[in-house]
Coordinates of C-alpha atoms in Angstrom, one line a residue:
X81 CA -9.4 177.1 14.1
X82 CA -11.3 179.1 17.6
X83 CA -13.1 181.3 15.3
X84 CA -16.5 182.0 14.5
X85 CA -17.2 178.9 12.6
X86 CA -16.1 176.8 15.6
X87 CA -18.3 179.0 18.1
X88 CA -21.3 178.0 15.3
X89 CA -20.9 174.7 15.2
X90 CA -20.7 174.3 19.0
X91 CA -23.7 175.9 19.6
X92 CA -25.6 173.8 16.2
X93 CA -28.7 172.5 18.2
X94 CA -28.2 168.9 16.3
X95 CA -25.9 166.6 14.3
X96 CA -24.8 167.4 10.6
X97 CA -25.8 164.6 8.1
X98 CA -23.4 162.2 7.0
X99 CA -23.7 164.2 3.4
X100 CA -23.3 167.6 5.0
X101 CA -20.1 166.4 6.7
X102 CA -18.6 165.3 3.8
X103 CA -19.5 168.2 1.4
X104 CA -18.7 170.5 3.8
X105 CA -15.2 168.7 3.9
X106 CA -14.8 169.1 0.3
X107 CA -15.9 173.0 0.0
X108 CA -13.2 173.9 3.1
X109 CA -10.9 172.1 1.2
X110 CA -11.1 173.8 -2.0
X111 CA -11.1 177.8 -0.1
X112 CA -7.9 176.7 1.1
X113 CA -6.6 176.7 -2.4
X114 CA -4.9 179.4 -4.1
X115 CA -7.2 178.8 -7.4
X116 CA -10.8 179.7 -7.0
X117 CA -13.5 177.2 -6.3
X118 CA -15.9 176.7 -9.0
X119 CA -18.8 174.3 -7.1
X120 CA -22.4 173.3 -7.7
X121 CA -24.4 172.2 -4.8
X122 CA -27.3 170.3 -5.2
X123 CA -30.0 168.5 -2.7
X124 CA -33.8 168.0 -2.0
X125 CA -35.2 171.1 -0.2
X126 CA -34.9 170.5 3.1
X127 CA -31.7 168.6 3.1
X128 CA -29.8 171.5 3.8
X129 CA -28.0 173.5 1.6
X130 CA -28.1 176.5 3.1
X131 CA -26.5 175.4 6.3
X132 CA -23.9 173.8 4.1
X133 CA -23.2 177.2 2.8
X134 CA -23.3 179.8 5.9
X135 CA -20.6 176.8 7.4
X136 CA -18.6 177.6 4.3
X137 CA -19.5 181.7 4.9
X138 CA -18.1 182.0 8.3
X139 CA -15.2 179.8 7.4
X140 CA -14.6 182.7 5.1
X141 CA -14.9 185.5 7.5
X142 CA -12.7 183.8 9.5
X143 CA -9.5 183.9 7.5
X144 CA -11.1 187.9 6.9
X145 CA -12.6 187.6 4.0
X146 CA -16.2 188.5 3.0
X147 CA -19.2 186.1 1.6
X148 CA -21.5 187.4 -0.8
X149 CA -25.4 185.6 -1.3
X150 CA -26.8 186.4 -4.3
X151 CA -31.2 185.3 -4.2
X152 CA -33.6 185.0 -7.6
X153 CA -36.3 187.3 -5.9
X154 CA -36.5 189.6 -2.9
X155 CA -38.5 187.4 -1.2
X156 CA -36.3 184.9 -0.9
X157 CA -33.6 186.9 -0.2
X158 CA -35.0 188.9 2.9
X159 CA -35.9 184.8 3.6
X160 CA -32.3 184.2 3.8
X161 CA -31.4 186.9 5.9
X162 CA -33.9 186.1 8.5
X163 CA -32.8 182.1 8.3
X164 CA -29.1 182.9 8.7
X165 CA -29.6 185.6 11.6
X166 CA -32.0 183.6 13.2
X167 CA -29.2 180.7 13.0
X168 CA -25.9 182.6 13.9
X169 CA -28.0 185.0 17.1
X170 CA -25.6 187.0 18.4
X171 CA -22.9 185.9 16.2
X172 CA -24.6 188.4 13.8
X173 CA -24.6 191.4 15.5
X174 CA -20.9 192.0 14.4
X175 CA -19.7 195.7 15.8
X176 CA -22.5 196.0 18.1
X177 CA -21.4 196.7 21.5
X178 CA -22.9 193.5 23.3
X179 CA -21.5 191.3 20.6
X180 CA -19.4 188.3 21.1
X181 CA -15.7 188.1 20.4
X182 CA -16.1 186.7 16.8
X183 CA -19.1 188.0 15.3
X184 CA -19.7 189.6 12.4
X185 CA -22.0 191.7 10.8
X186 CA -24.7 190.5 7.9
X187 CA -27.1 192.8 5.8
X188 CA -29.3 192.9 3.4
X189 CA -29.7 194.3 0.1
X190 CA -32.3 194.3 -2.1
X191 CA -34.3 196.5 -5.0
X192 CA -36.8 197.9 -2.7
X193 CA -34.0 198.3 0.3
X194 CA -34.7 202.3 1.0
X195 CA -32.2 204.6 0.4
X196 CA -30.8 205.5 3.9
X197 CA -30.6 201.2 4.8
X198 CA -29.0 200.8 1.5
X199 CA -26.5 203.6 2.3
X200 CA -25.8 201.9 5.3
X201 CA -25.8 198.4 4.1
X202 CA -23.4 199.2 1.2
X203 CA -21.2 200.7 3.8
X204 CA -21.2 198.0 5.8
X205 CA -19.9 196.2 3.2
X206 CA -17.5 198.8 1.8
X207 CA -15.8 198.9 4.9
X208 CA -15.5 195.3 5.6
X209 CA -17.7 195.2 8.8
X210 CA -20.3 193.3 7.0
X211 CA -19.0 190.0 6.7
X212 CA -21.9 188.2 5.0
X213 CA -24.0 190.0 2.7
X214 CA -27.0 188.9 0.8
X215 CA -29.1 190.2 -1.9
X216 CA -31.0 190.5 -5.2
X217 CA -29.3 191.3 -8.5
X218 CA -29.0 194.6 -6.6
X219 CA -25.9 193.4 -5.6
X220 CA -24.6 193.9 -8.6
X221 CA -25.4 197.2 -8.9
X222 CA -22.3 200.0 -9.2
X223 CA -22.3 201.4 -5.3
X224 CA -22.5 197.9 -4.2
X225 CA -18.5 197.1 -3.3
X226 CA -16.8 195.1 -1.0
X227 CA -13.4 195.1 1.0
X228 CA -12.7 191.7 0.5
X229 CA -14.9 189.2 -1.4
X230 CA -13.9 186.0 -1.0
X231 CA -17.2 184.0 -2.0
X232 CA -20.1 184.1 -3.9
X233 CA -22.9 182.0 -2.8
X234 CA -25.6 181.5 -6.0
X235 CA -28.9 179.9 -4.7
X236 CA -31.4 178.7 -7.6
X237 CA -28.6 178.6 -10.4
X238 CA -30.7 178.1 -13.1
X239 CA -32.8 181.3 -12.6
X240 CA -29.0 183.3 -13.1
X241 CA -27.5 183.7 -16.2
X242 CA -23.3 183.0 -16.7
X243 CA -22.8 186.6 -16.9
X244 CA -24.4 187.8 -13.8
X245 CA -23.1 185.1 -11.9
X246 CA -19.6 186.6 -12.8
X247 CA -20.8 190.3 -12.5
X248 CA -20.5 189.5 -8.6
X249 CA -16.9 187.6 -9.3
X250 CA -15.9 190.6 -10.9
X251 CA -16.0 192.5 -7.5
X252 CA -13.2 191.1 -6.5
X253 CA -9.3 190.6 -7.2
X254 CA -8.5 187.8 -7.3
X255 CA -11.4 186.1 -7.9
X256 CA -13.4 184.8 -5.1
X257 CA -14.9 181.2 -4.2
X258 CA -18.2 180.3 -6.0
X259 CA -20.4 178.2 -4.9
X260 CA -24.4 177.7 -6.5
X261 CA -27.2 175.6 -5.4
X262 CA -30.2 174.8 -6.7
X263 CA -33.0 172.0 -5.6
X264 CA -33.6 170.6 -8.9
X265 CA -32.1 167.2 -10.0
X266 CA -29.2 167.9 -12.9
X267 CA -28.3 164.8 -15.0
X268 CA -24.6 164.5 -15.4
X269 CA -25.0 165.0 -18.9
X270 CA -26.9 168.3 -18.5
X271 CA -24.3 169.6 -15.9
X272 CA -21.4 168.8 -17.8
X273 CA -23.2 170.8 -20.8
X274 CA -24.5 174.0 -18.9
X275 CA -22.2 173.9 -15.7
X276 CA -19.1 172.4 -17.8
X277 CA -16.6 174.6 -15.4
X278 CA -18.4 173.3 -11.9
X279 CA -17.6 170.6 -10.2
X280 CA -20.6 169.0 -8.3
X281 CA -21.6 167.5 -4.8
X282 CA -24.6 166.1 -4.1
X283 CA -26.9 166.1 -0.8
X284 CA -29.0 162.9 -0.8
X285 CA -29.8 162.8 2.8
X286 CA -32.9 164.5 4.7
X287 CA -32.3 165.1 7.9
X288 CA -33.9 163.1 10.6
X289 CA -37.9 163.8 11.6
X290 CA -38.9 165.4 8.1
X291 CA -42.6 163.7 6.9
X292 CA -42.5 162.1 3.2
X293 CA -44.5 163.8 0.0
X294 CA -47.2 162.0 -0.9
X295 CA -48.2 162.9 -4.7
X296 CA -51.4 161.4 -6.2
X297 CA -52.9 161.8 -9.4
X298 CA -55.9 162.6 -9.9
X299 CA -57.5 161.7 -13.7
X300 CA -59.7 164.5 -14.5
X301 CA -61.4 163.1 -17.7
X302 CA -62.3 159.5 -16.5
X303 CA -63.2 160.8 -12.6
X304 CA -64.3 164.1 -12.8
X305 CA -66.0 163.6 -9.6
X306 CA -62.7 163.5 -7.7
X307 CA -62.1 166.9 -8.8
X308 CA -64.5 167.9 -6.0
X309 CA -62.7 165.8 -4.0
X310 CA -59.7 167.7 -4.8
X311 CA -61.0 171.3 -3.3
X312 CA -62.6 169.3 -0.3
X313 CA -59.0 168.3 0.7
X314 CA -57.9 172.0 0.1
X315 CA -60.6 173.0 2.7
X316 CA -59.7 170.2 5.4
X317 CA -55.9 171.2 5.7
X318 CA -57.1 175.1 5.7
X319 CA -59.1 174.1 9.0
X320 CA -56.5 172.8 10.2
X321 CA -54.9 176.1 10.2
X322 CA -52.4 175.2 7.3
X323 CA -52.3 176.5 3.6
X324 CA -52.4 175.1 0.0
X325 CA -50.7 176.1 -3.2
X326 CA -52.8 176.1 -6.7
X327 CA -50.5 175.8 -10.0
X328 CA -51.7 176.4 -13.3
X329 CA -50.0 176.1 -16.3
X330 CA -51.2 179.5 -17.8
X331 CA -51.8 183.5 -16.7
X332 CA -55.0 184.0 -18.8
X333 CA -57.2 182.3 -21.3
X334 CA -57.4 185.5 -23.3
X335 CA -54.9 185.5 -26.5
X336 CA -51.5 183.4 -26.6
X337 CA -51.2 181.0 -24.0
X338 CA -49.7 183.5 -21.6
X339 CA -47.8 180.9 -19.6
X340 CA -44.4 181.3 -18.3
X341 CA -43.0 178.0 -19.0
X342 CA -45.3 175.7 -21.6
X343 CA -44.3 172.6 -22.5
X344 CA -47.2 172.1 -24.8
X345 CA -48.2 168.6 -26.0
X346 CA -50.4 168.3 -29.3
X347 CA -53.6 168.2 -28.0
X348 CA -53.3 171.4 -26.8
X349 CA -55.2 173.5 -29.4
X350 CA -58.4 171.1 -28.6
X351 CA -57.7 171.3 -24.6
X352 CA -56.2 173.8 -23.5
X353 CA -54.9 174.2 -20.3
X354 CA -56.8 176.0 -17.6
X355 CA -55.7 179.9 -16.3
X356 CA -55.1 181.4 -13.4
X357 CA -57.2 184.3 -13.7
X358 CA -60.3 181.6 -14.9
X359 CA -59.6 179.5 -11.8
X360 CA -59.1 182.2 -9.8
X361 CA -62.3 183.2 -10.2
X362 CA -63.9 179.5 -10.0
X363 CA -62.8 179.0 -6.8
X364 CA -62.9 182.2 -5.1
X365 CA -66.9 182.4 -6.1
X366 CA -67.5 178.3 -5.6
X367 CA -65.7 175.8 -3.4
X368 CA -63.3 177.8 -1.7
X369 CA -65.3 180.8 -1.3
X370 CA -65.1 180.8 2.9
X371 CA -61.4 181.1 2.3
X372 CA -58.9 183.6 1.9
X373 CA -57.9 183.1 -2.0
X374 CA -55.1 185.6 -3.9
X375 CA -53.5 184.6 -7.3
X376 CA -49.9 185.3 -8.4
X377 CA -48.3 185.1 -11.9
X378 CA -45.7 186.7 -14.1
X379 CA -47.7 189.6 -15.4
X380 CA -48.0 191.6 -12.1
X381 CA -45.6 193.6 -11.0
X382 CA -42.5 192.7 -9.2
X383 CA -44.3 194.7 -5.9
X384 CA -47.7 193.3 -6.4
X385 CA -46.1 189.8 -6.4
X386 CA -43.6 189.9 -3.4
X387 CA -46.4 191.6 -1.9
X388 CA -48.6 188.7 -2.7
X389 CA -45.9 186.5 -1.5
X390 CA -45.6 187.8 2.1
X391 CA -49.0 187.8 2.9
X392 CA -48.8 184.1 2.4
X393 CA -46.0 183.7 4.2
X394 CA -47.1 185.5 6.9
X395 CA -50.3 183.5 7.3
X396 CA -52.4 185.9 6.0
X397 CA -53.9 183.7 2.7
X398 CA -55.1 180.2 2.7
X399 CA -55.1 179.5 -0.6
X400 CA -52.0 180.9 -3.6
X401 CA -53.2 180.8 -7.0
X402 CA -50.2 180.9 -9.2
X403 CA -48.3 179.8 -12.7
X404 CA -44.6 178.7 -11.5
X405 CA -43.6 182.0 -10.1
X406 CA -43.3 180.1 -7.3
X407 CA -41.3 177.9 -8.4
X408 CA -38.3 178.8 -6.7
X409 CA -38.4 177.8 -3.0
X410 CA -39.8 180.1 -0.9
X411 CA -39.9 178.5 2.4
X412 CA -43.6 178.5 3.6
X413 CA -43.7 175.8 6.3
X414 CA -47.0 175.8 6.8
X415 CA -48.1 174.8 3.4
X416 CA -48.8 171.5 3.4
X417 CA -51.1 170.7 -0.1
X418 CA -49.9 171.8 -4.0
X419 CA -52.8 170.9 -6.2
X420 CA -50.8 171.0 -9.8
X421 CA -53.7 171.8 -12.6
X422 CA -52.7 170.0 -15.9
X423 CA -49.4 168.5 -14.5
X424 CA -48.6 166.6 -17.9
X425 CA -47.9 170.5 -19.2
X426 CA -44.9 170.5 -17.1
X427 CA -41.3 169.2 -17.2
X428 CA -39.6 167.2 -14.9
X429 CA -37.4 169.0 -13.1
X430 CA -40.5 171.9 -12.7
X431 CA -42.7 169.3 -11.2
X432 CA -39.6 168.5 -8.9
X433 CA -38.6 172.0 -8.1
X434 CA -42.7 172.7 -7.3

């Protein structure tokens, strides 16, 4: 007590939900054991998983260890870095002259980090001055070492293999605690099969003040005229200063399906799914011609994808036409509507994730 976690809790401008308190207590109890924690934390987008994980990281820093947060994409890693440094405020300024007594360092390491910044960040990680190290797969590379890695947090676990999770854990001896997070509700039977080595915690509440999500199904076969209304709704939302996603099941109509994720039904040959490239061209020249429309899909380079996602997050793009590459959470709170084309081509967990 009396450390970084307590100071952070005292500054929180809101109350934790009952679920966050209960899950935090479970995690804190396991962090206190000599056996490494192996826990899966699942909860809706917006249920406060990041805050629970951050409190666990701060507890480890208080105990003299370090925490690593592994994210699947550079955009998401950068978002976690911004969120955590914003929540911590001057408590993330460890090593600076005017930092509070309990402050720790927070660094970001990704594939596109410049050589000089990467050297500086890896030095802080290796020396222990950075209590929290956030990054992508770049954290798995040989030049990233830790002084005393006590906790590994993996965001959107289903985007990583077991070996990748283990590779980060192998950077510490004794083995660090592991907390993996996902927003996809995983049935207990699947959790036991895929994550049999993990205990499971679930956040069931959404913090107060969040609006409900309404879902509308548009039958394009029986009511083709309704499709125009769909694009009208997108224009209306953008007119209010909001942004929109349009999601398709395949990349191009040329050659094989080209989809990143296809759950094709038996009618797939007669009614091919709408492709990102075709819909992008159609919308740009037609109903959304006056809006800033861009597209992103898995066949574009990582640099192109990250650049488009960054522009969308910054509000420089009104409508983003994409495949399910946007499935793993990029927090664009200004986006208020999503159109999912050929929704029957996706699985339940994908639709939920979207």
